Amino acid sequence: MTGRSRNVGSTWGSRLATSIGLAAAIVMAGVISPAQAATSTAYITSWTTPGTTIALSANDPYAIQTRNITVGDQPMYLAATPDGTQVYVPNQFSPLPGPTAAGVGIKASLGIGNVSVIDTADNSVTTIDHGSFYNPYAVAVSPDGLEAWVVNSGTNTVSIIDTRTNTVTGTISDGCLYYATGIAFNPISSRHEAYVVGRPEGDALCVVDTTSRTVIDEVPLNPGGSLGDFAVVTPDGAKVYVTGSEISRINTIPDPISGNREVIYIPLSDLSTTSYLAVSGTKLYAAGNDYFLEVYDTTTDGFLGYVDFIVNGATTINAVTIVPGTTLGLVTDTEVNEVYAFDTSAGEGGIGAEIDPPASANLDGTPFAIIAITKGGTTPPTPGNLTLDKNGMGDGLIGTCGMVVGRDGKGPMSAGESAGMIALYFALLLLPVGILKIVQRRKRLPFEKAGIVALFVVASMLAVSSAHAMRLIAPKAQRFHPTTDGLGALTVDTDQTLCPGQFHFGLDLSVASRPLDMGDTHKLEVEKTVVDELYTADLTVAYGLTPDITLGLDIPYDYSRDNLDYARFKQSGESVRDDVFHLGDIRVNAKFRVIEGARYGLAIIPFANFPSGEKDHLLSEGKFGFGMKLAGHYDAAKPLTLYANLGAEHIGDVTAGSANEHYYSPWIQYGVGAKYLLPWRKDSIVAEVNGETAWATPFGHSTLSPLEALAAYRTVVAPKWTLQVGGGAGLNKGMGAPQWRAILGIAYNM
């Protein structure tokens, strides 16, 4: 294509430098075929002096109507929710009224910026102002439509917006995000990745884990010239393309041997640079400030040809988009401020051609970026989370059903669910008080009214944090938690406490077979076995602080044999397996005995779990967790003691605030057990059943309600030394409930 004399040679970068302070966004209705009932709309950010936007609305490319909509100063790369109901426009600058001169206001643009949200139903605009915004440059919406991530080029951060409330709920900060300018989500939501164009020490693609909110990979880019700002991901989630003097192509799936993500650089045919990219099927359309598009094959990365707009009189095509669900493409021209339509299925080789007769519309301002949506004809993608197979997790003895690993799909809790959560927590907090009144026949409660109000406030705070949760399910293979004080129990605590100054040291070894499988609930077939065999060693320490208070510590050490690397599986879909040795989630607890009767007792046990384990291998929750349970016992006969637990655990990053939307679903935990002292009084038999169920769907799925039975024989082998041997199995196919488990423990009391 050498010799195309109409290349004006001006780039959008030069216009960016001369257009600081100008702002507008425009909305243009796209074109759809008469057979399509949906409404297609294109949204274009453009820079105009009034700081307005223009809405172009029509279903006919030859009869486009326009309308102005006001947004902030210098709108940049924009994005829409999958259902097309909201469009997010990052504005690099926030206009503030300044001093007046002769009655004329002087507007000062500060480099902080904000985000405009356009409601596509009526084109109304709301503004999101937040302290984390600083030169917001680009935005992308997650595949499930629940979050919009805004990259701030001025502070090397990403601001996270909850699209349901349009509030900023968190930020991500990393050195790789230095001068971040472009962002795109992997459309396959089970990959849990976003890709940010950053420049930490040179050009790079920053890979962000959307679950942990951390940069997990930094892919250096060196296209042999300048790197652009824009990134796009192929529909299959396998490749990321970045603009520049060459097109950078990055594989999202790391190499199974080196662990690196392959990068190749695609030389341009006739363009000197690329400013914008769009994907339609296996075709990649590249705009680069000339009067044509270059088209590439995403399968082979080979050059296919050109889409000319010379008949339209085009000179500087700077942006391109494809209307979802159609063959219609749209491009913008910064030289004459126009938009042109083309058909992606027309032309030589079916790579695209401009609409004949030419279709165009004038734009009020210099166009910068463009996107397209289709409402009514497309369905927002549902989260493509990894799911369990029809046999659940592990090979338990009873129960069959599938389970989604990830979002449970229910959205925010209803008012009734929130009230139920308050009632549950309040009941758990007040239960010891009620037992004191009933059992000990007290006429007065041990708490005054102020104490009752305080308990209700605590319960409400816990419930509010749950109501704001997106209620994620945290699949974990290791759910074996031995009691820290070893007072006759295995995993179900009793209310008994150590004597003041007494220490208990224990080492519990556990071997679990197939505690975690993974599959597809749609196909109802097994995909992968996550953990074949899991070996754990728990070091437990307890100390008697007072006659009624015991402190405990559980330090687990996990070794999973032939374990699936979940993080790499999410990226590649391939079974990358490796043996791992690592520290598990550390648990601390305290036992407060509140009732001590002749044959019964009750204690409150608050606890906390710290995310010290390896979540990439699904052996850890990956987040801080806390909770409380009630433990009680009843001496049914001289040699027989029965005991039980009931409690709740809430998992989430409490440092981010109780309203953090990434709390996991709370869990209701329970267990019953029995200890039978043998006639010779040195040995005993212990048997237990322990389980838990997700609050989001209590006992609604067997896989979400793991249940396990354990038994052990315990003997005193030497003064102060106790040995126990036992095992058990999962009673259902819930996550963490293994096919079988073997236990060996030794304890020392001093």
XYZ file of C-alpha atoms in Angstrom:
750
model
C 0.000 0.000 0.000
C 2.983 2.256 -0.577
C 2.347 5.684 -2.012
C -0.986 6.443 -0.380
C -0.572 10.213 -0.588
C -3.547 11.096 1.589
C -1.773 10.199 4.816
C -1.724 13.533 6.608
C 0.984 12.355 8.967
C -0.545 13.901 12.091
C -1.046 11.633 15.087
C -3.552 11.683 17.901
C -0.623 12.154 20.265
C 0.145 15.604 18.886
C -3.502 16.554 19.186
C -3.503 15.333 22.781
C -0.703 17.778 23.597
C -2.578 20.711 22.042
C -6.032 19.852 23.374
C -5.487 19.927 27.144
C -8.517 21.498 28.778
C -10.931 20.564 25.984
C -13.596 17.986 26.780
C -16.675 16.303 25.445
C -18.220 12.951 24.898
C -20.602 12.059 22.195
C -23.082 9.308 21.869
C -24.021 8.005 18.451
C -26.586 5.375 17.620
C -25.067 2.606 15.570
C -26.605 0.861 12.618
C -28.219 -2.558 12.672
C -29.844 -4.649 10.033
C -33.660 -4.392 9.698
C -34.005 -7.985 10.892
C -32.364 -7.195 14.220
C -34.786 -5.959 16.883
C -32.070 -4.742 19.228
C -30.908 -1.136 19.468
C -27.242 -0.542 18.712
C -25.474 2.559 19.923
C -21.936 3.844 19.628
C -20.355 6.080 22.244
C -17.537 8.364 21.214
C -15.469 10.600 23.465
C -14.548 13.812 21.706
C -12.851 17.022 22.706
C -14.898 20.175 22.270
C -14.572 23.568 23.860
C -17.934 23.514 25.702
C -17.099 20.236 27.382
C -20.225 18.578 26.077
C -21.069 15.276 24.440
C -23.001 14.644 21.267
C -25.499 11.796 21.033
C -26.037 10.383 17.567
C -29.109 8.164 17.581
C -30.615 6.252 14.674
C -30.979 2.739 13.309
C -30.282 3.986 9.786
C -26.686 4.898 8.900
C -27.998 7.426 6.415
C -30.242 9.232 8.917
C -28.151 9.685 12.035
C -29.494 12.178 14.579
C -27.323 13.963 17.127
C -27.689 15.158 20.713
C -25.248 16.813 23.103
C -24.490 15.354 26.558
C -22.218 17.029 29.095
C -19.367 15.117 30.743
C -16.043 16.180 32.307
C -12.910 17.731 30.874
C -10.905 15.693 28.379
C -12.771 12.360 28.328
C -10.539 9.429 27.429
C -10.962 5.687 26.729
C -14.459 4.647 27.780
C -16.302 1.363 28.406
C -19.831 0.013 28.884
C -21.439 -2.660 31.024
C -22.164 -5.925 29.175
C -25.912 -5.268 29.222
C -25.367 -1.829 27.702
C -27.189 0.064 30.443
C -24.271 2.202 31.616
C -21.284 3.820 29.939
C -18.257 4.897 32.005
C -16.239 7.885 30.801
C -12.986 8.789 32.620
C -12.304 12.527 32.481
C -8.670 13.491 32.952
C -9.451 16.832 34.534
C -12.083 18.195 36.904
C -13.267 21.720 36.119
C -13.643 24.046 39.094
C -15.070 27.569 39.025
C -12.367 30.152 39.477
C -12.356 33.901 40.173
C -14.548 36.112 38.041
C -13.392 39.021 35.929
C -15.975 41.514 34.723
C -18.667 39.007 35.500
C -17.041 36.244 33.438
C -16.059 33.091 35.314
C -12.562 31.724 34.789
C -12.536 27.926 34.862
C -9.445 26.164 36.216
C -8.858 22.532 35.234
C -7.044 20.588 37.937
C -5.260 17.317 37.265
C -7.422 15.171 39.502
C -10.225 14.036 37.223
C -13.472 12.156 37.712
C -15.667 9.589 35.998
C -18.954 10.293 34.224
C -21.606 7.578 34.109
C -24.106 7.750 31.251
C -27.438 6.011 31.726
C -28.131 4.787 28.196
C -31.900 4.704 28.800
C -32.189 8.499 28.815
C -28.577 9.692 28.343
C -28.573 11.234 31.825
C -25.160 11.657 33.439
C -23.953 11.220 36.997
C -20.445 12.059 38.175
C -18.243 9.952 40.434
C -15.697 12.004 42.386
C -13.146 10.185 44.514
C -9.764 10.932 45.980
C -8.189 7.961 44.178
C -8.793 9.536 40.747
C -5.769 11.303 39.329
C -5.655 11.724 35.559
C -8.022 8.773 34.934
C -7.082 7.560 31.493
C -9.049 4.417 30.660
C -11.742 2.176 32.074
C -12.842 -1.441 31.585
C -15.873 -3.296 32.922
C -15.566 -6.839 34.298
C -17.213 -9.663 32.305
C -19.967 -10.032 34.895
C -20.677 -6.299 34.777
C -20.249 -5.814 38.533
C -17.085 -3.701 38.504
C -15.533 -0.920 36.453
C -11.755 -0.546 36.800
C -10.282 2.886 36.095
C -6.538 3.304 35.502
C -5.053 6.531 36.883
C -2.016 7.564 34.873
C -1.054 10.181 37.453
C -0.830 7.931 40.521
C -0.008 4.474 39.130
C -3.210 3.026 40.571
C -6.454 1.377 39.547
C -9.721 2.573 41.117
C -12.466 -0.054 41.446
C -16.075 1.084 40.995
C -19.086 -0.976 42.053
C -21.407 -0.621 39.043
C -24.468 -1.308 41.196
C -23.867 1.689 43.452
C -21.380 3.651 41.332
C -19.091 4.135 44.282
C -15.357 3.506 44.542
C -14.848 0.439 46.733
C -11.086 0.004 46.552
C -7.822 0.705 44.751
C -4.909 -1.324 43.435
C -1.393 0.111 43.592
C 1.716 -1.424 42.075
C 4.957 -0.217 40.524
C 4.051 -1.954 37.274
C 1.120 0.426 36.920
C 3.407 3.426 36.473
C 1.727 5.794 33.993
C -0.932 3.199 33.246
C -2.959 4.146 30.170
C -4.910 1.143 28.917
C -6.877 -1.711 30.494
C -8.868 -4.731 29.332
C -10.450 -7.683 31.139
C -10.117 -11.260 30.005
C -13.653 -12.020 28.719
C -13.404 -15.564 30.093
C -14.220 -14.714 33.693
C -12.749 -17.959 35.048
C -9.322 -16.572 34.045
C -9.717 -13.845 36.695
C -7.272 -11.509 34.929
C -7.107 -7.900 33.778
C -4.368 -6.481 31.542
C -2.994 -2.977 32.067
C -0.622 -1.133 29.739
C 2.028 0.253 32.092
C 5.514 1.670 31.962
C 7.350 0.664 35.154
C 10.927 0.743 33.856
C 10.090 0.696 30.192
C 6.979 -0.632 28.506
C 5.153 -3.601 29.998
C 1.832 -5.370 30.219
C 0.788 -5.723 33.849
C -1.315 -8.820 34.565
C -3.647 -8.255 37.530
C -5.380 -11.091 39.358
C -8.950 -9.816 39.731
C -9.546 -11.993 42.804
C -6.507 -11.077 44.901
C -6.269 -7.546 43.393
C -2.526 -7.911 42.881
C -0.173 -7.756 39.904
C 0.845 -11.363 39.292
C 2.946 -10.879 36.171
C 4.868 -8.123 34.405
C 5.400 -8.821 30.704
C 8.140 -6.602 29.190
C 7.232 -5.123 25.800
C 9.685 -3.732 23.276
C 7.949 -3.316 19.933
C 10.997 -1.724 18.336
C 9.506 1.730 18.698
C 6.865 3.429 20.776
C 4.205 1.502 22.659
C 0.638 2.709 22.400
C -2.024 3.097 25.074
C -4.798 0.772 23.988
C -5.286 -2.958 24.630
C -7.877 -5.444 23.405
C -8.408 -9.139 24.203
C -9.644 -11.783 21.763
C -13.072 -13.321 22.506
C -11.484 -16.623 23.541
C -9.314 -14.813 26.086
C -6.114 -16.296 24.630
C -4.392 -13.172 23.248
C -3.946 -9.522 24.168
C -3.087 -6.976 21.470
C -1.524 -3.587 22.312
C -1.200 -0.608 19.990
C 2.095 1.019 19.021
C 4.576 1.379 16.191
C 4.133 -2.379 15.952
C 1.212 -4.396 17.275
C 2.304 -6.301 20.375
C 0.618 -9.695 20.781
C 0.827 -11.330 24.225
C -0.393 -14.835 24.999
C -2.513 -14.840 28.150
C -1.656 -18.507 28.746
C 1.877 -18.868 30.128
C 4.239 -21.405 28.668
C 3.885 -24.605 30.761
C 7.666 -25.032 30.997
C 9.101 -21.526 31.338
C 6.019 -19.950 32.895
C 6.480 -16.907 30.627
C 3.797 -15.363 28.441
C 4.940 -15.358 24.820
C 5.188 -11.964 23.103
C 5.466 -11.368 19.375
C 5.493 -8.084 17.466
C 3.424 -7.745 14.303
C 4.969 -5.282 11.807
C 2.508 -2.863 10.228
C 1.896 -2.986 6.512
C 1.491 0.689 5.667
C 0.539 2.440 8.863
C 3.277 4.214 10.781
C 1.575 3.474 14.101
C -1.659 2.137 15.554
C -3.927 4.130 17.853
C -6.908 1.796 18.238
C -7.813 -1.875 17.813
C -11.032 -3.866 17.517
C -11.699 -7.602 17.170
C -14.506 -9.236 15.193
C -14.372 -13.028 15.200
C -10.838 -13.861 14.081
C -10.201 -10.471 12.476
C -8.233 -7.683 14.120
C -8.910 -4.156 12.839
C -6.161 -1.568 13.409
C -6.594 2.196 13.077
C -3.543 4.431 12.852
C -4.352 8.009 11.783
C -4.678 7.318 8.076
C -7.674 6.960 5.744
C -7.811 3.154 6.026
C -7.808 0.266 8.475
C -5.354 -2.610 8.425
C -6.836 -6.069 9.044
C -5.006 -9.032 10.613
C -5.874 -12.663 11.310
C -5.876 -13.334 15.081
C -5.290 -17.040 14.432
C -2.066 -16.617 12.468
C -1.329 -12.923 13.165
C -0.964 -12.547 9.403
C -1.921 -9.428 7.439
C -5.210 -9.780 5.501
C -5.708 -6.440 3.777
C -7.239 -2.963 4.061
C -10.615 -1.319 4.589
C -10.545 2.008 2.691
C -12.646 5.061 3.471
C -11.278 7.132 0.631
C -14.746 7.462 -0.941
C -15.924 9.116 2.270
C -13.074 11.592 1.993
C -11.394 10.219 5.119
C -7.951 11.395 6.123
C -7.198 10.417 9.728
C -8.997 7.328 11.033
C -8.072 7.198 14.727
C -10.566 4.764 16.319
C -12.636 1.739 15.350
C -15.308 -0.436 16.963
C -17.571 -3.332 16.018
C -21.241 -3.280 17.041
C -21.880 -6.449 19.113
C -24.049 -9.031 17.406
C -23.779 -7.376 13.985
C -21.359 -7.093 11.059
C -21.380 -3.317 11.367
C -18.167 -1.461 12.099
C -17.675 2.231 12.849
C -14.607 4.454 12.583
C -13.911 8.070 13.528
C -11.911 10.675 11.591
C -10.088 13.345 13.629
C -9.209 15.512 10.643
C -12.778 16.264 9.534
C -14.568 15.173 12.754
C -16.771 12.538 11.153
C -17.827 8.929 11.731
C -18.077 6.336 8.945
C -19.748 2.938 8.786
C -18.390 -0.252 7.229
C -19.477 -3.873 6.840
C -17.051 -6.417 8.344
C -18.359 -9.189 6.061
C -18.015 -7.285 2.777
C -15.039 -6.535 0.585
C -12.378 -8.738 -0.958
C -11.899 -11.853 1.146
C -14.738 -10.785 3.450
C -12.484 -8.660 5.633
C -14.651 -5.517 5.448
C -15.589 -2.616 3.199
C -17.180 0.789 3.676
C -20.966 0.992 3.368
C -22.131 1.619 -0.206
C -23.335 4.295 -0.691
C -20.992 5.842 1.872
C -22.562 6.468 5.289
C -21.163 9.168 7.559
C -22.139 11.779 10.114
C -20.566 14.989 11.360
C -19.247 15.100 14.912
C -19.177 18.187 17.114
C -15.580 18.048 18.276
C -12.439 15.995 17.797
C -13.163 12.280 18.384
C -10.823 10.346 20.631
C -12.228 6.905 21.524
C -15.238 4.832 20.496
C -17.183 1.838 21.777
C -20.446 0.209 20.694
C -23.207 -1.574 22.567
C -26.314 -3.525 21.595
C -29.308 -3.468 23.909
C -32.113 -5.975 23.580
C -30.318 -8.320 21.223
C -27.450 -9.649 23.296
C -27.287 -11.222 26.738
C -24.602 -10.077 29.171
C -22.058 -12.864 29.635
C -22.549 -14.887 32.771
C -19.502 -15.503 34.950
C -17.596 -18.407 33.417
C -16.402 -19.619 36.769
C -14.956 -23.029 37.295
C -17.601 -25.325 38.668
C -17.796 -28.634 40.393
C -18.751 -31.825 38.693
C -21.926 -33.794 39.397
C -19.996 -35.866 41.918
C -19.079 -32.811 43.936
C -15.759 -32.358 45.656
C -14.114 -35.575 46.691
C -15.654 -39.034 46.730
C -17.845 -38.934 49.796
C -20.298 -41.622 50.781
C -23.592 -39.881 49.991
C -24.925 -36.832 48.126
C -24.626 -35.576 44.553
C -24.931 -32.076 43.116
C -22.855 -29.406 41.421
C -21.431 -26.224 42.835
C -20.152 -22.995 41.315
C -16.678 -22.048 42.463
C -16.851 -18.269 42.564
C -19.878 -15.977 42.508
C -23.062 -17.697 43.556
C -25.011 -15.572 41.101
C -27.526 -14.190 43.594
C -26.260 -10.630 43.765
C -26.815 -8.472 46.849
C -28.701 -9.895 49.802
C -32.361 -8.993 50.086
C -33.776 -7.148 53.098
C -35.092 -10.432 54.428
C -31.706 -12.114 54.119
C -30.036 -9.184 55.872
C -32.548 -9.348 58.700
C -31.992 -13.080 58.953
C -28.237 -12.544 59.186
C -28.709 -10.038 62.026
C -30.971 -12.500 63.818
C -28.430 -15.317 63.430
C -25.493 -13.345 64.786
C -27.579 -11.829 67.570
C -28.848 -15.254 68.581
C -25.327 -16.671 68.667
C -24.143 -13.767 70.800
C -27.078 -13.978 73.226
C -27.343 -17.762 73.481
C -24.905 -18.048 76.437
C -26.913 -15.378 78.263
C -30.139 -17.293 77.772
C -28.580 -20.540 78.945
C -27.300 -18.825 82.077
C -30.819 -17.623 82.834
C -32.539 -20.935 82.150
C -30.024 -23.432 83.543
C -28.901 -21.505 86.581
C -32.388 -20.022 87.132
C -31.083 -16.502 87.346
C -33.733 -13.850 87.772
C -31.596 -11.166 86.167
C -29.610 -11.293 82.995
C -25.844 -10.882 83.457
C -26.004 -7.967 80.976
C -27.744 -4.658 81.507
C -29.676 -2.937 78.700
C -26.533 -1.206 77.475
C -24.838 -4.573 77.042
C -27.773 -5.932 75.050
C -27.690 -2.877 72.801
C -23.922 -3.333 72.303
C -24.428 -6.963 71.292
C -27.120 -5.956 68.811
C -24.811 -3.323 67.308
C -22.049 -5.917 66.889
C -24.506 -8.332 65.258
C -25.754 -5.591 62.936
C -22.213 -4.673 61.868
C -21.466 -8.285 61.041
C -24.712 -8.574 59.116
C -24.120 -5.348 57.195
C -20.737 -6.628 56.084
C -22.502 -9.768 54.879
C -25.240 -7.829 53.118
C -22.617 -5.920 51.128
C -20.830 -9.117 50.227
C -20.770 -10.510 46.724
C -20.768 -13.813 48.573
C -17.952 -15.674 46.923
C -17.443 -19.326 47.633
C -13.911 -20.146 48.779
C -13.122 -23.715 47.738
C -10.468 -25.240 49.937
C -9.179 -28.781 50.185
C -7.915 -28.426 53.751
C -10.680 -28.073 56.323
C -9.131 -30.201 59.075
C -8.687 -28.076 62.214
C -7.661 -30.067 65.293
C -8.597 -28.660 68.661
C -5.768 -26.595 70.090
C -6.096 -27.830 73.683
C -6.761 -31.513 72.929
C -9.189 -31.911 75.807
C -10.795 -35.145 74.682
C -11.823 -33.885 71.223
C -10.497 -34.134 67.680
C -11.916 -31.194 65.736
C -15.079 -30.328 67.692
C -14.145 -28.201 70.693
C -15.444 -28.777 74.192
C -16.066 -26.100 76.811
C -13.349 -27.458 79.123
C -10.373 -25.211 79.828
C -6.776 -25.756 80.907
C -5.658 -24.966 84.408
C -3.923 -21.594 84.912
C -0.313 -21.786 83.701
C -0.801 -25.176 82.026
C 0.585 -25.706 78.502
C -0.593 -28.170 75.887
C 1.552 -29.058 72.854
C 0.237 -31.248 70.071
C 1.256 -32.503 66.642
C -1.541 -33.875 64.459
C -0.765 -35.557 61.132
C -3.527 -36.016 58.570
C -3.653 -37.722 55.174
C -6.711 -36.994 53.010
C -7.539 -38.679 49.697
C -9.144 -36.584 46.965
C -10.431 -33.752 49.115
C -11.068 -31.505 46.095
C -12.258 -32.116 42.535
C -13.386 -29.628 39.921
C -15.720 -29.937 36.971
C -18.486 -28.413 34.882
C -22.073 -28.218 36.122
C -23.368 -27.603 32.610
C -21.748 -30.673 31.118
C -21.932 -32.564 34.412
C -18.539 -34.082 33.948
C -15.242 -34.011 35.794
C -12.604 -31.637 34.439
C -9.733 -31.856 36.870
C -8.783 -33.391 40.173
C -7.376 -30.440 42.072
C -5.811 -32.377 44.933
C -5.234 -36.134 44.775
C -3.727 -36.543 48.214
C -3.240 -33.964 50.933
C -0.805 -34.359 53.816
C -0.985 -31.899 56.716
C 0.884 -31.468 59.977
C -0.737 -29.208 62.571
C 1.301 -27.876 65.474
C -1.123 -26.854 68.226
C -0.333 -24.878 71.362
C -2.707 -23.920 74.172
C -2.180 -22.032 77.421
C -4.419 -21.753 80.461
C -4.604 -18.084 81.320
C -7.208 -18.321 84.097
C -9.457 -21.147 85.270
C -12.047 -20.012 82.683
C -9.854 -18.692 79.841
C -7.634 -20.715 77.518
C -5.688 -19.316 74.549
C -4.902 -21.460 71.496
C -2.763 -21.457 68.354
C -2.902 -23.799 65.334
C -0.005 -23.672 62.828
C -0.688 -26.018 59.892
C 1.899 -27.202 57.413
C 0.523 -28.543 54.124
C 1.994 -30.909 51.583
C -0.261 -31.779 48.683
C 0.893 -34.633 46.519
C 0.428 -34.296 42.741
C -1.446 -31.060 43.279
C -3.004 -28.906 40.553
C -1.548 -25.396 40.364
C -4.857 -23.530 40.337
C -3.401 -20.144 39.379
C -1.745 -21.575 36.280
C -4.816 -23.663 35.483
C -6.939 -20.491 35.468
C -4.563 -18.924 32.978
C -3.968 -21.844 30.658
C -6.778 -24.315 31.210
C -4.069 -26.958 31.260
C -3.379 -29.417 34.035
C -0.146 -28.015 35.445
C 0.691 -30.095 38.479
C 3.350 -29.722 41.099
C 4.111 -30.870 44.637
C 4.008 -28.031 47.138
C 5.256 -27.611 50.687
C 4.023 -24.555 52.494
C 2.587 -23.031 55.595
C -1.183 -23.245 55.863
C -3.667 -20.755 57.302
C -2.703 -19.991 60.913
C -5.590 -19.974 63.387
C -5.711 -18.320 66.812
C -8.554 -18.692 69.295
C -9.591 -18.033 72.843
C -11.967 -20.073 74.990
C -14.107 -18.311 77.569
C -16.057 -20.675 79.803
C -19.320 -19.012 80.832
C -21.168 -21.946 82.447
C -19.756 -24.685 84.653
C -22.329 -27.075 86.038
C -22.044 -30.480 87.655
C -22.668 -32.349 84.399
C -22.678 -29.640 81.745
C -20.819 -26.563 80.604
C -20.723 -23.885 77.927
C -17.932 -21.752 76.461
C -17.604 -19.013 73.858
C -14.699 -19.488 71.412
C -13.825 -16.524 69.167
C -11.216 -17.294 66.517
C -9.360 -15.760 63.610
C -7.709 -17.286 60.534
C -4.794 -15.567 58.829
C -4.213 -16.064 55.069
C -0.727 -17.496 55.420
C -1.470 -20.462 53.148
C -1.159 -20.984 49.407
C -4.473 -19.992 47.829
C -3.231 -20.734 44.314
C -3.342 -24.408 45.202
C -6.751 -24.094 46.889
C -5.393 -25.003 50.301
C -6.160 -21.606 51.818
C -9.068 -19.189 51.968
C -6.711 -16.494 50.712
C -8.335 -13.912 52.995
C -8.519 -13.056 56.655
C -11.328 -14.820 58.461
C -12.897 -14.490 61.860
C -15.789 -15.963 63.745
C -17.159 -17.340 66.950
C -18.649 -20.608 68.086
C -20.335 -21.965 71.164
C -18.973 -25.156 72.671
C -20.773 -27.188 75.262
C -20.727 -30.644 76.854
C -23.038 -32.939 78.778
C -21.943 -35.895 80.890
C -24.518 -38.497 79.892
C -22.942 -41.166 82.088
C -19.723 -41.608 84.030
C -17.741 -42.973 81.061
C -19.653 -41.076 78.323
C -19.420 -37.374 77.519
C -21.303 -35.695 74.674
C -20.206 -32.353 73.244
C -21.270 -30.007 70.459
C -20.329 -26.808 68.613
C -22.345 -24.171 66.771
C -20.908 -21.031 65.239
C -20.293 -18.833 62.237
C -17.215 -17.717 60.336
C -16.911 -14.629 58.175
C -14.096 -14.487 55.648
C -12.868 -11.266 54.086
C -10.337 -8.456 54.070
C -11.379 -6.535 57.160
C -8.602 -3.991 56.592
C -10.584 -2.700 53.620
C -13.687 -2.062 55.724
C -16.776 -4.040 56.552
C -18.486 -2.911 53.340
C -15.795 -4.442 51.143
C -17.695 -6.192 48.365
C -15.215 -9.042 48.241
C -16.080 -10.737 51.465
C -16.608 -14.399 50.989
C -19.901 -15.943 51.920
C -20.186 -16.470 55.694
C -20.213 -20.067 56.873
C -22.319 -21.716 59.552
C -20.189 -24.291 61.368
C -21.351 -27.109 63.592
C -20.228 -30.398 65.054
C -21.196 -33.097 67.555
C -18.994 -35.639 69.279
C -18.731 -38.232 71.987
C -15.921 -39.485 74.199
C -16.143 -42.882 75.871
C -13.660 -43.680 78.617
C -12.657 -47.333 78.553
C -12.760 -49.369 81.819
C -9.023 -49.268 82.405
C -9.227 -45.468 82.397
C -6.068 -44.938 80.389
C -7.635 -45.194 76.957
C -10.676 -43.656 75.331
C -12.589 -43.696 72.048
C -13.559 -40.428 70.409
C -16.084 -40.080 67.577
C -17.250 -36.891 65.846
C -19.241 -35.488 62.956
C -18.329 -31.968 61.879
C -19.554 -29.817 59.030
C -20.353 -26.366 57.752
C -22.669 -24.778 55.230
C -22.568 -21.557 53.238
C -24.875 -18.839 54.493
C -25.696 -17.855 50.890
C -27.366 -21.234 50.327
C -27.639 -23.006 53.698
C -27.819 -26.744 53.096
C -28.985 -25.966 49.569
C -26.160 -27.973 47.990
C -24.393 -30.928 49.438
C -21.137 -29.707 47.936
C -21.558 -26.403 49.774
C -22.131 -28.284 53.034
C -19.130 -30.559 53.623
C -19.765 -33.154 56.296
C -17.152 -35.507 57.699
C -17.130 -38.277 60.301
C -13.990 -38.968 62.346
C -13.064 -41.459 65.040
C -9.878 -42.142 66.998
C -8.443 -44.345 69.688
C -6.540 -42.389 72.343
C -4.114 -43.824 74.876
C -1.665 -42.512 77.462
C 1.754 -43.823 76.408
C 3.783 -42.109 79.175
C 3.196 -39.586 81.918
C 1.843 -36.391 80.275
C 2.123 -37.988 76.809
C -0.933 -39.013 74.764
C -1.099 -40.820 71.438
C -4.138 -41.048 69.164
C -4.738 -42.964 65.917
C -7.851 -42.707 63.814
C -9.477 -41.671 60.593
C -12.722 -40.976 58.831
C -14.430 -40.083 55.583
C -16.606 -37.461 53.977
C -20.275 -38.242 54.458
C -21.186 -36.189 51.422
C -19.297 -34.885 48.428
C -18.721 -31.424 49.793
C -15.560 -29.403 49.283
C -12.910 -30.427 51.740
C -14.732 -33.673 52.560
C -12.286 -36.362 51.411
C -12.801 -39.877 50.179
C -11.027 -40.970 53.359
C -8.763 -39.494 56.010
C -6.154 -40.997 58.358
C -5.057 -39.243 61.565
C -2.044 -39.676 63.829
C -1.478 -37.360 66.784
C 0.765 -36.978 69.781
C 0.379 -34.483 72.615
C 2.290 -33.328 75.675
C 0.792 -31.490 78.659
C 2.920 -29.565 81.132
